[in-house]
Tab-separated table of C-alpha atoms in Angstrom:
chain	number	residue	atom	x	y	z
A	136	MET	CA	135.763	93.626	73.277
A	137	PHE	CA	135.843	93.173	69.422
A	138	ASP	CA	135.232	89.592	69.656
A	139	THR	CA	131.945	90.358	71.490
A	140	LEU	CA	130.985	92.908	69.177
A	141	ARG	CA	131.755	90.888	65.817
A	142	LEU	CA	129.638	87.942	67.595
A	143	ALA	CA	126.893	90.264	68.202
A	144	GLY	CA	126.853	91.404	64.439
A	145	ILE	CA	126.532	87.661	63.533
A	146	TYR	CA	123.873	87.004	65.981
A	147	THR	CA	121.909	90.020	64.288
A	148	LYS	CA	122.587	89.075	60.759
A	149	ILE	CA	121.252	85.528	61.361
A	150	ILE	CA	118.267	86.795	63.122
A	151	MET	CA	117.305	89.320	60.409
A	152	ARG	CA	117.727	86.502	57.867
A	153	SER	CA	115.331	84.181	59.702
A	154	TRP	CA	112.751	87.020	60.253
A	155	PHE	CA	112.817	88.286	56.543
A	156	GLN	CA	113.196	85.114	54.729
A	157	TYR	CA	110.196	85.524	53.100
A	158	ARG	CA	110.311	89.117	52.275
A	159	VAL	CA	106.249	89.496	51.080
A	160	ASP	CA	105.155	87.699	54.339
A	161	ALA	CA	107.740	89.610	56.309
A	162	VAL	CA	106.384	93.191	54.828
A	163	LEU	CA	102.612	92.255	55.351
A	164	ARG	CA	103.226	91.249	58.974
A	165	SER	CA	105.048	94.497	59.560
A	166	LEU	CA	102.225	96.255	57.855
A	167	ALA	CA	99.871	94.556	60.055
A	168	VAL	CA	101.488	95.389	63.293
A	169	PHE	CA	101.513	98.949	61.814
A	170	LEU	CA	98.091	98.901	60.965
A	171	ARG	CA	96.982	97.483	64.280
A	172	GLU	CA	98.526	99.681	66.624
A	173	SER	CA	97.281	102.650	64.156
A	174	THR	CA	93.430	101.796	65.138
A	175	GLY	CA	94.335	103.722	68.617
A	176	ILE	CA	95.535	106.489	66.720
A	177	ILE	CA	92.338	106.935	64.599
A	178	VAL	CA	90.188	106.423	67.597
A	179	ILE	CA	91.970	109.328	69.126
A	180	TYR	CA	92.065	111.553	65.982
A	181	PHE	CA	87.995	110.969	65.370
A	182	THR	CA	87.480	111.836	69.356
A	183	LEU	CA	89.536	115.272	69.142
A	184	LEU	CA	87.539	115.994	66.154
A	185	LYS	CA	84.544	115.928	68.311
A	186	PHE	CA	86.005	117.491	71.274
A	187	ASP	CA	88.934	119.651	69.828
A	188	ASN	CA	91.309	118.794	73.076
A	189	LEU	CA	91.950	116.548	75.558
A	190	ASN	CA	92.432	118.463	78.781
A	191	GLY	CA	94.372	121.066	76.888
A	192	TRP	CA	96.147	118.584	74.637
A	193	ASN	CA	95.303	118.942	70.885
A	194	ILE	CA	95.587	116.365	68.046
A	195	TYR	CA	99.138	117.069	67.017
A	196	GLU	CA	100.186	117.258	70.719
A	197	MET	CA	98.749	113.844	71.142
A	198	LEU	CA	100.366	112.385	68.322
A	199	PHE	CA	103.716	113.711	69.346
A	200	LEU	CA	103.097	111.842	72.860
A	201	TYR	CA	102.137	108.685	70.730
A	202	SER	CA	105.428	109.134	68.810
A	203	LEU	CA	107.458	108.490	71.578
A	204	LEU	CA	105.779	105.540	73.106
A	205	PHE	CA	105.886	103.578	69.479
A	206	LEU	CA	109.507	104.944	68.759
A	207	THR	CA	110.930	103.435	71.923
A	208	TYR	CA	109.143	100.147	71.747
A	209	GLY	CA	110.206	99.900	68.295
A	210	ILE	CA	113.908	100.376	69.591
A	211	LEU	CA	113.293	98.245	72.856
A	212	ILE	CA	111.799	95.059	71.140
A	213	VAL	CA	114.842	94.854	69.006
A	214	PHE	CA	117.053	93.962	71.981
A	215	PHE	CA	114.678	92.775	74.844
A	216	THR	CA	112.541	90.379	72.656
A	217	GLY	CA	114.453	87.320	74.498
A	218	PHE	CA	112.922	89.003	78.063
A	219	ARG	CA	109.485	89.573	76.945
A	220	ASP	CA	108.932	85.785	76.321
A	221	PHE	CA	111.472	84.630	79.084
A	222	TRP	CA	108.858	82.845	81.503
A	223	LYS	CA	108.263	80.461	78.512
A	224	MET	CA	111.943	79.448	78.356
A	225	ILE	CA	111.676	79.058	81.925
A	226	GLN	CA	108.879	76.604	81.604
A	227	THR	CA	109.986	74.475	78.734
A	228	GLY	CA	113.586	74.419	80.293
A	229	ASN	CA	115.147	76.176	76.948
A	230	PHE	CA	116.974	78.484	79.155
A	231	ASP	CA	119.244	75.815	80.498
A	232	ARG	CA	120.865	75.990	76.817
A	233	PHE	CA	121.931	79.462	77.551
A	234	ILE	CA	123.753	78.639	80.569
A	235	LEU	CA	125.662	75.584	79.259
A	236	ARG	CA	127.320	78.420	76.532
A	237	PRO	CA	130.414	80.177	77.086
A	238	ARG	CA	128.712	83.606	76.822
A	239	GLY	CA	127.026	85.756	79.211
A	240	LEU	CA	123.350	84.947	79.760
A	241	LEU	CA	122.334	88.648	79.235
A	242	PHE	CA	124.429	88.839	75.983
A	243	GLN	CA	122.699	85.577	74.719
A	244	LEU	CA	119.223	86.663	75.618
A	245	ILE	CA	119.935	90.226	73.747
A	246	PHE	CA	121.147	88.873	70.428
A	247	SER	CA	119.655	85.564	70.146
A	248	ASN	CA	115.946	87.139	69.073
A	249	ALA	CA	114.585	90.294	67.942
A	250	ASP	CA	111.151	90.430	67.242
A	251	TRP	CA	111.807	92.463	63.688
A	252	PHE	CA	108.286	92.600	62.667
A	253	ALA	CA	107.153	94.502	65.830
A	254	ALA	CA	110.287	96.491	65.629
A	255	VAL	CA	109.510	97.682	62.065
A	256	GLY	CA	105.547	98.086	62.936
A	257	HIS	CA	105.836	100.397	66.013
A	258	GLY	CA	109.243	102.160	65.049
A	259	SER	CA	107.897	102.977	61.535
A	260	LEU	CA	104.665	104.409	63.091
A	261	GLY	CA	106.705	106.300	65.877
A	262	VAL	CA	108.681	107.861	62.935
A	263	VAL	CA	105.473	108.721	60.782
A	264	LEU	CA	103.704	110.413	63.942
A	265	PHE	CA	106.693	112.431	64.719
A	266	ILE	CA	107.234	113.823	61.268
A	267	ILE	CA	103.372	114.623	61.263
A	268	SER	CA	103.431	116.184	64.661
A	269	ALA	CA	107.211	117.596	65.463
A	270	GLY	CA	106.531	120.680	63.073
A	271	LYS	CA	103.072	121.497	64.638
A	272	VAL	CA	103.442	121.460	68.067
A	273	GLY	CA	105.554	124.592	68.852
A	274	VAL	CA	108.802	123.053	69.660
A	275	VAL	CA	112.089	125.105	68.634
A	276	TRP	CA	114.360	122.169	67.521
A	277	ASN	CA	117.974	122.908	68.293
A	278	ALA	CA	120.993	121.600	69.862
A	279	VAL	CA	119.295	121.628	73.598
A	280	THR	CA	115.997	120.054	72.305
A	281	ILE	CA	117.515	117.694	69.952
A	282	VAL	CA	119.963	116.382	72.482
A	283	TYR	CA	117.184	116.062	74.985
A	284	TYR	CA	115.063	114.251	72.508
A	285	VAL	CA	117.780	111.659	72.078
A	286	LEU	CA	118.540	111.098	75.736
A	287	ALA	CA	114.940	110.889	76.329
A	288	VAL	CA	114.363	108.106	73.946
A	289	ILE	CA	117.460	106.302	75.145
A	290	GLY	CA	115.914	106.516	78.888
A	291	GLY	CA	112.549	105.424	77.700
A	292	VAL	CA	113.902	102.428	76.124
A	293	LEU	CA	115.985	101.567	79.241
A	294	ILE	CA	112.702	102.095	81.305
A	295	GLN	CA	110.685	99.544	79.673
A	296	GLY	CA	113.895	97.161	79.181
A	297	ALA	CA	114.135	97.281	83.168
A	298	ILE	CA	110.539	96.420	83.418
A	299	PHE	CA	111.031	93.604	80.672
A	300	LEU	CA	114.208	92.282	82.663
A	301	PHE	CA	112.584	92.680	86.104
A	302	LEU	CA	109.597	90.442	85.172
A	303	ALA	CA	111.838	88.002	83.518
A	304	THR	CA	113.715	87.566	86.792
A	305	LEU	CA	110.557	87.118	88.497
A	306	SER	CA	109.978	84.182	86.332
A	307	ILE	CA	112.846	82.491	88.052
A	308	TYR	CA	110.545	82.493	91.094
A	309	LEU	CA	106.956	82.402	89.915
A	310	LEU	CA	107.809	80.251	86.441
A	311	ASP	CA	104.801	81.932	84.766
A	312	THR	CA	104.609	86.124	84.747
A	313	GLY	CA	102.494	86.200	81.542
A	314	SER	CA	99.413	87.635	83.244
A	315	LEU	CA	101.465	89.881	85.205
A	316	LYS	CA	103.094	91.122	82.373
A	317	GLU	CA	100.042	91.859	80.790
A	318	ILE	CA	99.105	94.119	83.875
A	319	ILE	CA	102.422	95.704	84.559
A	320	TYR	CA	103.480	96.756	81.005
A	321	TYR	CA	100.998	96.139	78.363
A	322	ASP	CA	97.788	97.220	80.260
A	323	ALA	CA	100.049	100.255	81.650
A	324	ARG	CA	101.006	101.262	78.285
A	325	LYS	CA	97.601	101.647	77.209
A	326	PHE	CA	97.188	104.470	79.647
A	327	ALA	CA	100.570	105.951	78.588
A	328	GLY	CA	99.098	106.943	75.297
A	329	TYR	CA	97.028	109.742	76.978
A	330	PRO	CA	98.123	112.539	79.197
A	331	ILE	CA	98.025	111.158	82.682
A	332	SER	CA	96.889	114.399	84.209
A	333	ILE	CA	93.622	113.034	83.097
A	334	PHE	CA	93.592	109.945	85.017
A	335	HIS	CA	92.914	109.361	88.946
A	336	LYS	CA	95.670	109.884	91.407
A	337	ALA	CA	96.102	106.314	91.815
A	338	VAL	CA	96.665	105.909	88.228
A	339	GLN	CA	99.090	108.689	88.206
A	340	VAL	CA	101.121	107.062	91.151
A	341	PHE	CA	101.040	103.702	89.130
A	342	MET	CA	102.281	105.202	85.998
A	343	ILE	CA	105.019	107.260	87.769
A	344	TYR	CA	106.451	105.337	90.583
A	345	ILE	CA	105.472	101.196	89.787
A	346	ALA	CA	105.483	101.128	86.005
A	347	PRO	CA	106.849	104.622	85.367
A	348	PHE	CA	105.688	105.001	81.504
A	349	ALA	CA	105.145	108.767	82.789
A	350	PHE	CA	108.764	109.205	82.214
A	351	VAL	CA	108.840	107.407	78.436
A	352	ASN	CA	106.918	109.959	76.932
A	353	TYR	CA	104.599	112.292	79.021
A	354	PHE	CA	107.255	114.035	81.197
A	355	PRO	CA	109.642	114.033	78.285
A	356	ALA	CA	106.857	115.520	76.104
A	357	GLN	CA	106.102	118.176	78.854
A	358	PHE	CA	110.086	119.283	78.734
A	359	LEU	CA	109.313	120.326	74.721
A	360	LEU	CA	105.774	121.323	75.075
A	361	ARG	CA	105.324	122.845	78.380
A	362	LYS	CA	101.416	122.217	79.135
A	363	GLY	CA	99.598	123.490	81.721
A	364	ASP	CA	98.775	120.325	83.459
A	365	MET	CA	102.454	119.859	84.423
A	366	ALA	CA	101.713	122.020	87.400
A	367	LEU	CA	100.342	118.650	88.938
A	368	PHE	CA	103.513	117.519	88.931
A	369	PRO	CA	107.198	118.346	90.142
A	370	GLU	CA	108.957	120.598	87.418
A	371	VAL	CA	111.912	118.309	87.834
A	372	TYR	CA	110.298	115.397	86.517
A	373	MET	CA	110.611	116.909	83.158
A	374	TYR	CA	114.340	116.073	83.125
A	375	LEU	CA	114.542	112.939	84.898
A	376	THR	CA	114.107	110.227	82.079
A	377	PRO	CA	117.577	109.573	81.128
A	378	VAL	CA	118.180	109.360	84.740
A	379	VAL	CA	115.272	107.052	85.738
A	380	GLY	CA	116.172	105.043	82.663
A	381	VAL	CA	119.920	104.104	83.724
A	382	GLY	CA	118.699	103.806	87.698
A	383	LEU	CA	115.893	101.331	86.919
A	384	TYR	CA	118.101	99.367	84.563
A	385	LEU	CA	120.881	98.910	87.097
A	386	LEU	CA	118.429	97.869	89.741
A	387	ALA	CA	116.489	95.244	87.442
A	388	TYR	CA	120.242	94.014	86.630
A	389	ALA	CA	121.040	93.714	90.184
A	390	PHE	CA	117.665	91.840	90.784
A	391	TRP	CA	118.912	89.523	87.819
A	392	ARG	CA	122.164	88.842	89.060
A	393	TYR	CA	121.355	88.041	92.411
A	394	SER	CA	118.568	85.856	91.323
A	395	ILE	CA	120.107	83.919	88.518
A	396	ARG	CA	122.168	82.104	91.203
A	397	HIS	CA	118.981	80.627	92.553
A	398	TYR	CA	117.746	79.506	89.345
A	399	LYS	CA	116.787	75.675	89.233
A	400	SER	CA	115.966	74.203	86.085
A	401	THR	CA	112.254	72.994	85.491
A	402	GLY	CA	113.201	70.286	83.139
A	403	ASN	CA	111.463	69.592	79.760
């Protein structure tokens, strides 16, 4: 175990040095990610200046909803960059190099790369939005709410990590899952920036049971904010984010373990 942790630390240091080798460029690229993602927040801000609220959610509650989305992605991308672009490794045959090394495949994929620009850009935006909104949404921050928030963040990271791992595993069979990833992950993530109660029932089903982003930010936010539109959904959903995160990741991991035995190299 100690040797594994030491190797993980070495991997992390090397990757960070490679990403931040040119410091000015690193700062500018991280800032570019921050500003790019901020545009959606600006649109929401001006929209709510006009309409005051969105199905009962005011501007600060919307920012709180967004903060969970960005913060969890900032953590996610540190550990799951290798799964985000896994289909490219399958197509080029680069995945074969990982198989030949005397280390676990998931360990190598997790620690061999990390998109630090996305992590810093998204993560810092999530922290900024949390700081702006957390004190203005009526949440009483005590031991219970703080522990729940931490568990919800961990659960949200695991849910998104499970989606990445599931799509990466499908690459073993389909070779190219880039378009599928855009639909199941990135397009669904755009919906997650809003309360799912405003969408059609079909979208709600998709966001709860297929690409469960509702458990990443909407239901955790409901536990803390107790908005009226939660009446549309079972109350127990507010408590399930950590459970869904662990359960979904274990299912994705089982699918990975089964599928990797059927991997066939595409060559290069």
